[in-house]
Amino acid sequence: RRFASLHIVRAKQRKRKMGAKALAFVRRDFQTQASYRLDFVMRVIGMLISVSIFYFISQILGTAVSPYLQRYGTDYFHFALLGVAFYPFIGLSASGLADVVHEYQHTGTLEVLFLSPTPILVSLVMSTLWRYCWAFAESVFYLLMAGLVFQAHLDWTHILSAVLVVLLTILANTGLGFINASFVLVTKRTSPLARLLGLVTNLLSGLYYPVEVLPGWLRALSRLLPATYSLDALRRTMLQSASLQDVSADLLALLGFTALLLPIGLVAFRHAVRWAKADGSLSQF
């Protein structure tokens, strides 16, 4: 009993230390971003312009695209709004870790991070936490601004379902994130897979237009992207009040991507770390 109690106490202490470290990473990155006030202002202006563009495009299109949006029962503005608002989570989970590795390489602090008592993978994941906080703030800002300025109508009663979809979206793309980080760790260059994935996602996932407008063979390819299922589930929950059961097929697809890609990404990252250590190139850039 004493051994079990001691084990529990130590486990709680480790969790507290890990939580304190995570908070320290978030505080550091927040202070760094807050020091660039002009960048913050420009980001806010960019988001406002982005929403305005899609609103005026929807006014031009009118009901011309309505037949393609019957699945969501909405107009083009609401369709595009949900895609733009939640895309930061998709892009971040696929390339955020690679960006963090590249940043540490550029500043020459990656080797120091490897020497810290915290496992390197945990340290890198903690380094992305503020980016997820900022992505959440961006998404909320998009939705609130669209509602206040352009009278967008969203079903906020299903926001918890949307949050669950976002979490599964992050998990489904995390494996790709580890793979992209592995490229950067080994080659010291931006992952070509990240660029290609971003382009393909913009083209095929239904981010700016419904996948129904694509030719049949491209629609088939779109089913190979986690973002396709994420955006579909998010739009149905926030626009049609769909329950989790109604979007269960999309959720199962995201779980399938997680089960397939996450182990591959972890194995790739482990091999990349071993290669970088053996090659002695952690301090090189």
Coordinates of N, CA and C in Angstrom, one line a residue, residues 38-268:
L38 N 2.3 45.2 -34.5 CA 1.8 45.5 -35.9 C 1.4 44.2 -36.5
D39 N 2.1 43.1 -36.3 CA 1.8 41.8 -36.9 C 0.4 41.4 -36.4
F40 N 0.1 41.6 -35.1 CA -1.2 41.3 -34.6 C -2.3 42.1 -35.3
V41 N -2.1 43.4 -35.4 CA -3.1 44.2 -36.1 C -3.3 43.8 -37.5
M42 N -2.2 43.5 -38.2 CA -2.4 43.1 -39.6 C -3.1 41.8 -39.7
R43 N -2.9 40.9 -38.8 CA -3.6 39.6 -38.8 C -5.1 39.8 -38.7
V44 N -5.5 40.7 -37.7 CA -6.9 41.0 -37.5 C -7.5 41.6 -38.7
I45 N -6.8 42.6 -39.3 CA -7.3 43.2 -40.6 C -7.4 42.2 -41.7
G46 N -6.5 41.3 -41.8 CA -6.5 40.2 -42.8 C -7.7 39.3 -42.6
M47 N -8.1 39.0 -41.4 CA -9.2 38.1 -41.2 C -10.5 38.9 -41.6
L48 N -10.6 40.2 -41.2 CA -11.8 41.0 -41.6 C -11.9 41.0 -43.1
I49 N -10.8 41.3 -43.8 CA -10.9 41.3 -45.3 C -11.3 40.0 -45.9
S50 N -10.7 38.9 -45.3 CA -11.0 37.6 -45.8 C -12.5 37.3 -45.7
V51 N -13.1 37.6 -44.6 CA -14.6 37.3 -44.4 C -15.4 38.2 -45.4
S52 N -14.9 39.5 -45.5 CA -15.6 40.4 -46.4 C -15.6 39.9 -47.8
I53 N -14.5 39.4 -48.3 CA -14.3 38.9 -49.6 C -15.4 37.8 -49.9
F54 N -15.4 36.8 -49.0 CA -16.4 35.7 -49.2 C -17.8 36.2 -49.1
Y55 N -18.1 37.2 -48.3 CA -19.4 37.7 -48.2 C -19.9 38.3 -49.6
F56 N -19.0 39.2 -50.1 CA -19.3 39.8 -51.4 C -19.3 38.9 -52.6
I57 N -18.5 37.8 -52.5 CA -18.6 36.8 -53.5 C -19.9 36.1 -53.5
S58 N -20.4 35.8 -52.3 CA -21.7 35.1 -52.2 C -22.8 36.0 -52.7
Q59 N -22.7 37.4 -52.5 CA -23.7 38.3 -53.1 C -23.7 38.2 -54.6
I60 N -22.5 38.1 -55.2 CA -22.4 38.0 -56.6 C -23.0 36.7 -57.2
L61 N -22.7 35.6 -56.5 CA -23.1 34.3 -56.9 C -24.6 34.1 -56.8
G62 N -25.2 34.7 -55.7 CA -26.6 34.6 -55.5 C -27.0 33.1 -55.2
T63 N -28.0 32.7 -55.9 CA -28.5 31.3 -55.8 C -27.9 30.3 -56.8
A64 N -26.9 30.8 -57.5 CA -26.3 30.0 -58.6 C -25.7 28.7 -58.1
V65 N -25.1 28.7 -56.9 CA -24.5 27.6 -56.3 C -25.3 26.8 -55.4
S66 N -26.6 27.2 -55.2 CA -27.5 26.6 -54.2 C -27.6 25.1 -54.5
P67 N -27.8 24.6 -55.7 CA -27.9 23.2 -55.9 C -26.8 22.4 -55.4
Y68 N -25.6 22.9 -55.3 CA -24.4 22.2 -54.8 C -24.4 22.3 -53.2
L69 N -25.2 23.1 -52.6 CA -25.1 23.3 -51.2 C -26.3 22.8 -50.5
Q70 N -27.1 22.0 -51.1 CA -28.4 21.4 -50.5 C -28.0 20.5 -49.3
R71 N -26.9 19.9 -49.4 CA -26.5 19.0 -48.3 C -26.3 19.8 -47.0
Y72 N -26.0 21.1 -47.1 CA -25.9 21.9 -45.9 C -27.0 22.9 -45.6
G73 N -27.9 23.0 -46.6 CA -29.0 23.9 -46.5 C -28.6 25.4 -46.2
T74 N -27.6 25.9 -46.9 CA -27.1 27.2 -46.7 C -26.7 27.9 -48.0
D75 N -26.2 29.1 -47.8 CA -25.7 29.8 -49.0 C -24.1 29.7 -49.0
Y76 N -23.5 30.3 -50.0 CA -22.1 30.2 -50.2 C -21.3 30.9 -49.1
F77 N -21.8 32.0 -48.6 CA -21.1 32.7 -47.6 C -20.9 31.8 -46.3
H78 N -22.0 31.2 -45.8 CA -21.9 30.4 -44.7 C -21.0 29.1 -44.9
F79 N -21.1 28.6 -46.1 CA -20.3 27.5 -46.5 C -18.8 27.8 -46.4
A80 N -18.4 28.9 -47.1 CA -17.0 29.3 -47.1 C -16.6 29.8 -45.7
L81 N -17.4 30.4 -45.0 CA -17.1 30.9 -43.6 C -16.6 29.7 -42.7
L82 N -17.3 28.6 -42.7 CA -16.9 27.5 -41.9 C -15.6 26.9 -42.3
G83 N -15.4 26.9 -43.6 CA -14.1 26.4 -44.1 C -12.9 27.3 -43.7
V84 N -13.1 28.6 -43.9 CA -12.0 29.5 -43.6 C -11.8 29.5 -42.0
A85 N -12.8 29.5 -41.3 CA -12.7 29.6 -39.8 C -12.0 28.5 -39.2
F86 N -12.2 27.3 -39.7 CA -11.7 26.1 -39.0 C -10.4 25.5 -39.7
Y87 N -10.1 26.1 -40.9 CA -8.9 25.6 -41.6 C -7.6 25.7 -40.8
P88 N -7.4 26.8 -40.0 CA -6.2 26.9 -39.2 C -5.8 25.7 -38.4
F89 N -6.8 24.9 -37.9 CA -6.6 23.7 -37.1 C -6.0 22.6 -38.1
I90 N -6.6 22.6 -39.3 CA -6.1 21.6 -40.2 C -4.7 21.8 -40.7
G91 N -4.4 23.1 -41.0 CA -3.0 23.4 -41.5 C -2.0 23.3 -40.3
L92 N -2.4 23.7 -39.1 CA -1.5 23.7 -38.0 C -1.2 22.2 -37.6
S93 N -2.2 21.4 -37.5 CA -1.9 20.0 -37.1 C -1.0 19.2 -38.1
A94 N -1.1 19.7 -39.4 CA -0.3 19.0 -40.4 C 1.1 19.6 -40.6
S95 N 1.3 20.9 -40.2 CA 2.6 21.5 -40.5 C 3.2 22.2 -39.3
G96 N 2.4 22.4 -38.2 CA 2.9 23.2 -37.1 C 4.1 22.6 -36.4
L97 N 4.2 21.3 -36.3 CA 5.4 20.7 -35.6 C 6.6 20.9 -36.5
A98 N 6.5 20.8 -37.8 CA 7.6 21.0 -38.7 C 8.1 22.5 -38.6
D99 N 7.1 23.4 -38.5 CA 7.5 24.8 -38.4 C 8.3 25.1 -37.1
V100 N 7.9 24.4 -36.0 CA 8.6 24.5 -34.7 C 10.0 24.0 -34.8
V101 N 10.2 22.8 -35.4 CA 11.5 22.3 -35.6 C 12.4 23.2 -36.5
H102 N 11.8 23.7 -37.5 CA 12.6 24.6 -38.4 C 13.0 25.9 -37.6
E103 N 12.1 26.4 -36.8 CA 12.4 27.6 -36.0 C 13.5 27.4 -35.0
Y104 N 13.5 26.2 -34.4 CA 14.6 25.9 -33.4 C 15.9 25.7 -34.2
Q105 N 15.8 25.1 -35.3 CA 17.0 24.9 -36.1 C 17.6 26.3 -36.5
H106 N 16.7 27.2 -36.9 CA 17.2 28.5 -37.4 C 17.8 29.3 -36.2
T107 N 17.3 29.2 -35.0 CA 17.8 29.9 -33.9 C 18.9 29.2 -33.2
G108 N 19.2 28.0 -33.6 CA 20.3 27.2 -33.0 C 20.0 26.7 -31.7
T109 N 18.8 26.5 -31.3 CA 18.4 26.0 -30.0 C 17.9 24.6 -30.0
L110 N 17.9 23.9 -31.1 CA 17.4 22.6 -31.2 C 18.2 21.6 -30.4
E111 N 19.5 21.7 -30.5 CA 20.4 20.8 -29.7 C 20.2 21.0 -28.2
V112 N 20.0 22.2 -27.8 CA 19.8 22.5 -26.4 C 18.5 21.8 -25.9
L113 N 17.5 21.8 -26.8 CA 16.2 21.2 -26.5 C 16.4 19.7 -26.3
F114 N 17.2 19.1 -27.2 CA 17.4 17.7 -27.1 C 18.1 17.3 -25.7
L115 N 18.9 18.2 -25.2 CA 19.7 17.9 -24.0 C 18.9 18.2 -22.7
S116 N 17.7 18.8 -22.8 CA 16.9 19.0 -21.7 C 16.3 17.7 -21.1
P117 N 15.9 17.7 -19.8 CA 15.4 16.5 -19.2 C 14.0 16.1 -19.8
T118 N 13.3 17.0 -20.4 CA 12.0 16.7 -21.0 C 12.2 16.0 -22.3
P119 N 11.5 14.9 -22.6 CA 11.7 14.2 -23.9 C 11.4 15.2 -25.1
I120 N 12.2 15.0 -26.1 CA 12.2 16.0 -27.2 C 10.8 16.1 -27.9
L121 N 10.1 14.9 -28.0 CA 8.8 15.0 -28.6 C 7.8 15.8 -27.8
V122 N 7.9 15.6 -26.5 CA 7.0 16.4 -25.6 C 7.3 17.9 -25.7
S123 N 8.6 18.2 -25.7 CA 9.0 19.6 -25.8 C 8.5 20.3 -27.1
L124 N 8.6 19.5 -28.2 CA 8.2 20.1 -29.5 C 6.7 20.2 -29.5
V125 N 5.9 19.3 -28.9 CA 4.5 19.4 -28.9 C 4.1 20.6 -28.0
M126 N 4.7 20.7 -26.9 CA 4.4 21.9 -26.0 C 4.7 23.2 -26.8
S127 N 5.7 23.2 -27.6 CA 6.0 24.4 -28.4 C 4.9 24.8 -29.4
T128 N 4.0 23.9 -29.7 CA 2.9 24.2 -30.6 C 1.6 24.6 -29.8
L129 N 1.6 24.6 -28.5 CA 0.4 24.8 -27.8 C -0.1 26.2 -28.0
W130 N 0.8 27.2 -28.0 CA 0.3 28.6 -28.2 C -0.3 28.7 -29.6
R131 N 0.3 28.1 -30.6 CA -0.2 28.2 -31.9 C -1.7 27.6 -32.0
Y132 N -2.0 26.6 -31.2 CA -3.3 26.1 -31.2 C -4.3 27.1 -30.5
C133 N -3.7 27.7 -29.4 CA -4.5 28.8 -28.8 C -4.9 29.9 -29.7
W134 N -3.9 30.3 -30.5 CA -4.1 31.4 -31.5 C -5.1 30.9 -32.6
A135 N -5.0 29.7 -33.0 CA -5.9 29.1 -34.0 C -7.3 29.2 -33.5
F136 N -7.5 28.8 -32.2 CA -8.8 28.9 -31.6 C -9.3 30.3 -31.6
A137 N -8.5 31.2 -31.2 CA -8.9 32.6 -31.2 C -9.3 33.1 -32.6
E138 N -8.5 32.7 -33.6 CA -8.8 33.1 -35.0 C -10.2 32.5 -35.4
S139 N -10.5 31.3 -35.1 CA -11.7 30.7 -35.4 C -12.9 31.4 -34.8
V140 N -12.8 31.7 -33.5 CA -13.8 32.4 -32.8 C -14.0 33.8 -33.4
F141 N -12.9 34.5 -33.7 CA -13.0 35.8 -34.2 C -13.7 35.8 -35.6
Y142 N -13.4 34.8 -36.4 CA -14.1 34.7 -37.7 C -15.6 34.6 -37.6
L143 N -16.0 33.7 -36.7 CA -17.4 33.4 -36.5 C -18.1 34.5 -35.9
L144 N -17.6 35.2 -34.8 CA -18.2 36.3 -34.2 C -18.3 37.5 -35.1
M145 N -17.2 37.8 -35.9 CA -17.2 38.9 -36.8 C -18.3 38.7 -37.9
A146 N -18.4 37.4 -38.4 CA -19.3 37.2 -39.4 C -20.8 37.3 -38.9
G147 N -21.0 37.0 -37.6 CA -22.3 37.1 -37.1 C -22.7 38.6 -36.8
L148 N -21.7 39.3 -36.3 CA -22.0 40.7 -35.9 C -22.0 41.7 -37.1
V149 N -21.1 41.5 -38.0 CA -21.0 42.4 -39.2 C -21.9 42.0 -40.3
F150 N -21.9 40.6 -40.6 CA -22.6 40.2 -41.8 C -23.8 39.3 -41.5
Q151 N -24.3 39.3 -40.2 CA -25.5 38.6 -39.8 C -25.5 37.1 -40.2
A152 N -24.3 36.5 -40.0 CA -24.3 35.0 -40.3 C -25.0 34.3 -39.2
H153 N -25.7 33.2 -39.6 CA -26.6 32.5 -38.7 C -25.9 31.1 -38.5
L154 N -25.5 30.8 -37.3 CA -24.8 29.6 -36.9 C -25.5 29.0 -35.7
D155 N -25.5 27.6 -35.6 CA -26.1 26.9 -34.5 C -25.0 26.7 -33.4
W156 N -25.0 27.7 -32.5 CA -24.1 27.6 -31.4 C -24.4 26.6 -30.4
T157 N -25.6 26.0 -30.4 CA -26.0 25.0 -29.4 C -25.2 23.7 -29.7
H158 N -24.6 23.5 -30.9 CA -23.9 22.3 -31.2 C -22.4 22.6 -31.2
I159 N -21.9 23.6 -30.5 CA -20.5 24.0 -30.5 C -19.7 22.9 -29.9
L160 N -20.2 22.2 -28.9 CA -19.4 21.1 -28.3 C -19.2 20.0 -29.3
S161 N -20.2 19.7 -30.1 CA -20.0 18.7 -31.2 C -18.9 19.2 -32.2
A162 N -18.9 20.5 -32.5 CA -17.9 21.0 -33.4 C -16.5 21.0 -32.7
V163 N -16.4 21.2 -31.4 CA -15.1 21.1 -30.7 C -14.6 19.6 -30.8
L164 N -15.5 18.7 -30.6 CA -15.1 17.3 -30.8 C -14.5 17.0 -32.2
V165 N -15.2 17.5 -33.2 CA -14.8 17.3 -34.5 C -13.4 17.9 -34.7
V166 N -13.2 19.1 -34.2 CA -11.9 19.8 -34.3 C -10.8 18.9 -33.6
L167 N -11.1 18.4 -32.4 CA -10.1 17.5 -31.8 C -9.7 16.3 -32.6
L168 N -10.7 15.7 -33.2 CA -10.5 14.5 -34.0 C -9.7 14.9 -35.3
T169 N -10.0 16.1 -35.8 CA -9.3 16.6 -36.9 C -7.8 16.8 -36.6
I170 N -7.5 17.3 -35.5 CA -6.1 17.5 -35.1 C -5.4 16.1 -35.0
L171 N -6.1 15.2 -34.3 CA -5.5 13.8 -34.2 C -5.3 13.2 -35.6
A172 N -6.3 13.3 -36.5 CA -6.2 12.7 -37.8 C -5.0 13.3 -38.6
N173 N -4.6 14.5 -38.4 CA -3.6 15.2 -39.2 C -2.2 15.2 -38.4
T174 N -2.2 14.7 -37.1 CA -1.0 14.8 -36.4 C 0.1 13.8 -37.0
G175 N -0.4 12.7 -37.5 CA 0.6 11.8 -38.1 C 1.3 12.4 -39.2
L176 N 0.6 13.2 -40.1 CA 1.2 13.9 -41.1 C 2.2 15.0 -40.6
G177 N 1.8 15.6 -39.5 CA 2.6 16.6 -38.8 C 4.0 16.0 -38.4
F178 N 4.0 14.8 -37.9 CA 5.2 14.1 -37.5 C 6.1 13.8 -38.7
I179 N 5.4 13.3 -39.8 CA 6.2 13.0 -41.0 C 6.8 14.3 -41.5
N180 N 6.1 15.4 -41.6 CA 6.7 16.7 -42.1 C 7.8 17.1 -41.2
A181 N 7.7 17.0 -39.8 CA 8.7 17.3 -38.9 C 10.0 16.5 -39.1
S182 N 9.8 15.2 -39.5 CA 10.9 14.3 -39.8 C 11.7 14.8 -41.0
F183 N 11.0 15.2 -42.0 CA 11.7 15.8 -43.2 C 12.6 17.0 -42.8
V184 N 12.0 17.9 -42.0 CA 12.7 19.1 -41.6 C 13.9 18.8 -40.7
L185 N 13.7 17.8 -39.8 CA 14.8 17.4 -38.9 C 16.0 16.8 -39.7
V186 N 15.7 16.1 -40.7 CA 16.8 15.4 -41.4 C 17.4 16.3 -42.5
T187 N 16.6 17.0 -43.3 CA 17.0 17.8 -44.4 C 17.3 19.2 -44.2
K188 N 16.9 19.7 -43.0 CA 17.0 21.2 -42.6 C 16.3 22.1 -43.6
R189 N 15.3 21.6 -44.3 CA 14.6 22.3 -45.3 C 13.1 22.1 -45.0
T190 N 12.3 23.0 -45.6 CA 10.8 22.8 -45.4 C 10.4 21.5 -46.1
S191 N 9.5 20.8 -45.5 CA 9.0 19.6 -46.0 C 8.3 19.8 -47.3
P192 N 8.7 19.1 -48.4 CA 7.9 19.2 -49.7 C 6.5 18.6 -49.6
L193 N 6.4 17.6 -48.7 CA 5.1 17.0 -48.4 C 4.1 18.0 -47.9
A194 N 4.6 18.9 -47.0 CA 3.7 19.9 -46.4 C 3.2 20.9 -47.4
R195 N 4.0 21.3 -48.3 CA 3.6 22.2 -49.4 C 2.6 21.5 -50.3
L196 N 2.9 20.3 -50.7 CA 2.0 19.6 -51.6 C 0.6 19.3 -50.9
L197 N 0.7 18.9 -49.6 CA -0.5 18.6 -48.9 C -1.4 19.8 -48.8
G198 N -0.8 21.0 -48.5 CA -1.5 22.2 -48.4 C -2.2 22.6 -49.7
L199 N -1.5 22.4 -50.9 CA -2.2 22.7 -52.2 C -3.3 21.7 -52.5
V200 N -3.1 20.4 -52.2 CA -4.1 19.4 -52.5 C -5.3 19.6 -51.6
T201 N -5.1 20.0 -50.3 CA -6.2 20.2 -49.4 C -7.0 21.4 -49.9
N202 N -6.4 22.5 -50.3 CA -7.1 23.6 -50.8 C -7.9 23.3 -52.0
L203 N -7.4 22.4 -52.8 CA -8.0 22.1 -54.1 C -9.2 21.1 -53.9
L204 N -9.0 20.1 -53.1 CA -9.9 18.9 -53.1 C -10.8 18.7 -51.9
S205 N -10.5 19.4 -50.8 CA -11.2 19.0 -49.6 C -12.5 19.8 -49.4
G206 N -12.9 20.7 -50.3 CA -14.1 21.4 -50.1 C -13.9 22.6 -49.3
L207 N -12.7 23.2 -49.2 CA -12.5 24.3 -48.4 C -13.2 25.6 -48.9
Y208 N -13.1 25.8 -50.2 CA -13.7 27.0 -50.8 C -14.9 26.8 -51.6
Y209 N -15.1 25.5 -52.0 CA -16.2 25.2 -52.9 C -16.6 23.7 -52.6
P210 N -17.8 23.3 -52.8 CA -18.2 21.9 -52.5 C -17.5 20.9 -53.4
V211 N -17.2 19.8 -52.8 CA -16.5 18.7 -53.6 C -17.4 18.2 -54.7
E212 N -18.7 18.5 -54.7 CA -19.6 18.0 -55.7 C -19.3 18.7 -57.1
V213 N -18.6 19.8 -57.1 CA -18.4 20.5 -58.4 C -17.2 19.8 -59.0
L214 N -16.4 19.0 -58.4 CA -15.2 18.4 -58.9 C -15.6 17.2 -59.8
P215 N -14.7 16.9 -60.8 CA -15.0 15.7 -61.6 C -14.9 14.4 -60.7
G216 N -15.5 13.4 -61.2 CA -15.6 12.2 -60.4 C -14.3 11.6 -59.8
W217 N -13.3 11.6 -60.7 CA -12.0 11.1 -60.2 C -11.3 12.0 -59.2
L218 N -11.6 13.3 -59.2 CA -11.1 14.2 -58.2 C -11.9 14.0 -56.9
R219 N -13.2 13.8 -57.0 CA -14.0 13.5 -55.8 C -13.5 12.3 -55.1
A220 N -13.1 11.3 -55.9 CA -12.6 10.1 -55.3 C -11.3 10.4 -54.5
L221 N -10.4 11.2 -55.1 CA -9.2 11.6 -54.4 C -9.4 12.4 -53.2
S222 N -10.5 13.2 -53.2 CA -10.8 14.0 -52.0 C -11.1 13.2 -50.8
R223 N -11.5 11.9 -51.0 CA -11.9 11.0 -49.9 C -10.6 10.5 -49.2
L224 N -9.5 10.8 -49.8 CA -8.2 10.4 -49.2 C -7.6 11.4 -48.2
L225 N -8.3 12.5 -48.1 CA -7.9 13.6 -47.2 C -8.7 13.7 -46.0
P226 N -8.1 13.8 -44.8 CA -8.9 14.0 -43.5 C -9.7 15.2 -43.5
A227 N -9.2 16.3 -44.2 CA -9.9 17.6 -44.2 C -11.2 17.5 -44.8
T228 N -11.4 16.7 -45.8 CA -12.7 16.5 -46.4 C -13.8 16.1 -45.4
Y229 N -13.5 15.2 -44.6 CA -14.4 14.7 -43.6 C -14.6 15.7 -42.5
S230 N -13.5 16.4 -42.1 CA -13.6 17.4 -41.0 C -14.5 18.5 -41.4
L231 N -14.3 19.1 -42.6 CA -15.1 20.2 -43.0 C -16.5 19.9 -43.2
D232 N -16.8 18.7 -43.7 CA -18.2 18.2 -43.9 C -18.9 18.1 -42.5
A233 N -18.2 17.5 -41.6 CA -18.8 17.3 -40.2 C -19.0 18.7 -39.6
L234 N -18.1 19.6 -39.7 CA -18.2 20.9 -39.0 C -19.3 21.7 -39.6
R235 N -19.5 21.7 -40.9 CA -20.6 22.4 -41.6 C -21.9 21.8 -41.2
R236 N -22.0 20.6 -41.1 CA -23.3 20.0 -40.8 C -23.7 20.2 -39.4
T237 N -22.7 20.2 -38.5 CA -23.1 20.5 -37.1 C -23.4 21.9 -36.8
M238 N -22.7 22.8 -37.5 CA -22.9 24.3 -37.2 C -23.9 24.9 -38.1
L239 N -24.3 24.3 -39.2 CA -25.3 24.8 -40.1 C -26.6 24.1 -40.1
Q240 N -26.6 22.8 -39.9 CA -27.8 22.0 -39.9 C -28.2 21.4 -38.6
S241 N -27.5 21.7 -37.6 CA -27.8 21.2 -36.2 C -27.7 19.7 -36.2
A242 N -26.7 19.1 -37.0 CA -26.6 17.7 -37.0 C -26.0 17.2 -35.7
S243 N -26.5 16.0 -35.2 CA -25.9 15.4 -34.0 C -24.7 14.6 -34.4
L244 N -24.0 14.2 -33.3 CA -22.8 13.4 -33.5 C -23.1 12.1 -34.3
Q245 N -24.3 11.6 -34.0 CA -24.7 10.4 -34.7 C -24.9 10.6 -36.2
D246 N -25.4 11.8 -36.5 CA -25.6 12.2 -37.9 C -24.3 12.3 -38.7
V247 N -23.2 12.6 -38.0 CA -21.9 12.8 -38.7 C -21.0 11.6 -38.3
S248 N -21.6 10.5 -37.8 CA -20.7 9.4 -37.3 C -19.8 8.9 -38.4
A249 N -20.3 8.9 -39.7 CA -19.4 8.4 -40.8 C -18.2 9.2 -40.9
D250 N -18.3 10.6 -40.8 CA -17.1 11.4 -40.9 C -16.2 11.2 -39.7
L251 N -16.8 11.0 -38.5 CA -16.0 10.8 -37.3 C -15.2 9.5 -37.4
L252 N -15.9 8.5 -37.9 CA -15.2 7.2 -38.0 C -14.1 7.3 -39.0
A253 N -14.3 8.1 -40.1 CA -13.2 8.3 -41.1 C -12.0 9.0 -40.4
L254 N -12.3 10.0 -39.6 CA -11.2 10.7 -38.9 C -10.4 9.8 -37.9
L255 N -11.2 8.9 -37.2 CA -10.5 7.9 -36.4 C -9.7 7.0 -37.2
G256 N -10.2 6.6 -38.3 CA -9.4 5.7 -39.2 C -8.1 6.3 -39.6
F257 N -8.1 7.6 -40.0 CA -6.9 8.3 -40.4 C -5.9 8.4 -39.2
T258 N -6.5 8.6 -38.0 CA -5.6 8.7 -36.8 C -4.9 7.3 -36.6
A259 N -5.7 6.3 -36.7 CA -5.1 4.9 -36.4 C -4.1 4.6 -37.5
L260 N -4.2 5.1 -38.7 CA -3.3 4.8 -39.8 C -2.1 5.7 -39.8
L261 N -2.3 7.0 -39.7 CA -1.2 7.9 -39.9 C -0.4 8.2 -38.6
L262 N -1.0 8.1 -37.4 CA -0.3 8.5 -36.2 C 0.9 7.5 -35.9
P263 N 0.7 6.2 -36.0 CA 1.8 5.3 -35.8 C 2.9 5.5 -36.9
I264 N 2.5 5.7 -38.1 CA 3.5 6.0 -39.2 C 4.3 7.2 -38.9
G265 N 3.7 8.3 -38.4 CA 4.3 9.5 -38.1 C 5.3 9.4 -37.0
L266 N 4.9 8.7 -35.9 CA 5.7 8.5 -34.7 C 7.0 7.7 -35.1
V267 N 6.8 6.6 -35.9 CA 8.0 5.8 -36.3 C 8.9 6.7 -37.2
A268 N 8.4 7.4 -38.1 CA 9.2 8.3 -38.9 C 10.0 9.3 -38.1

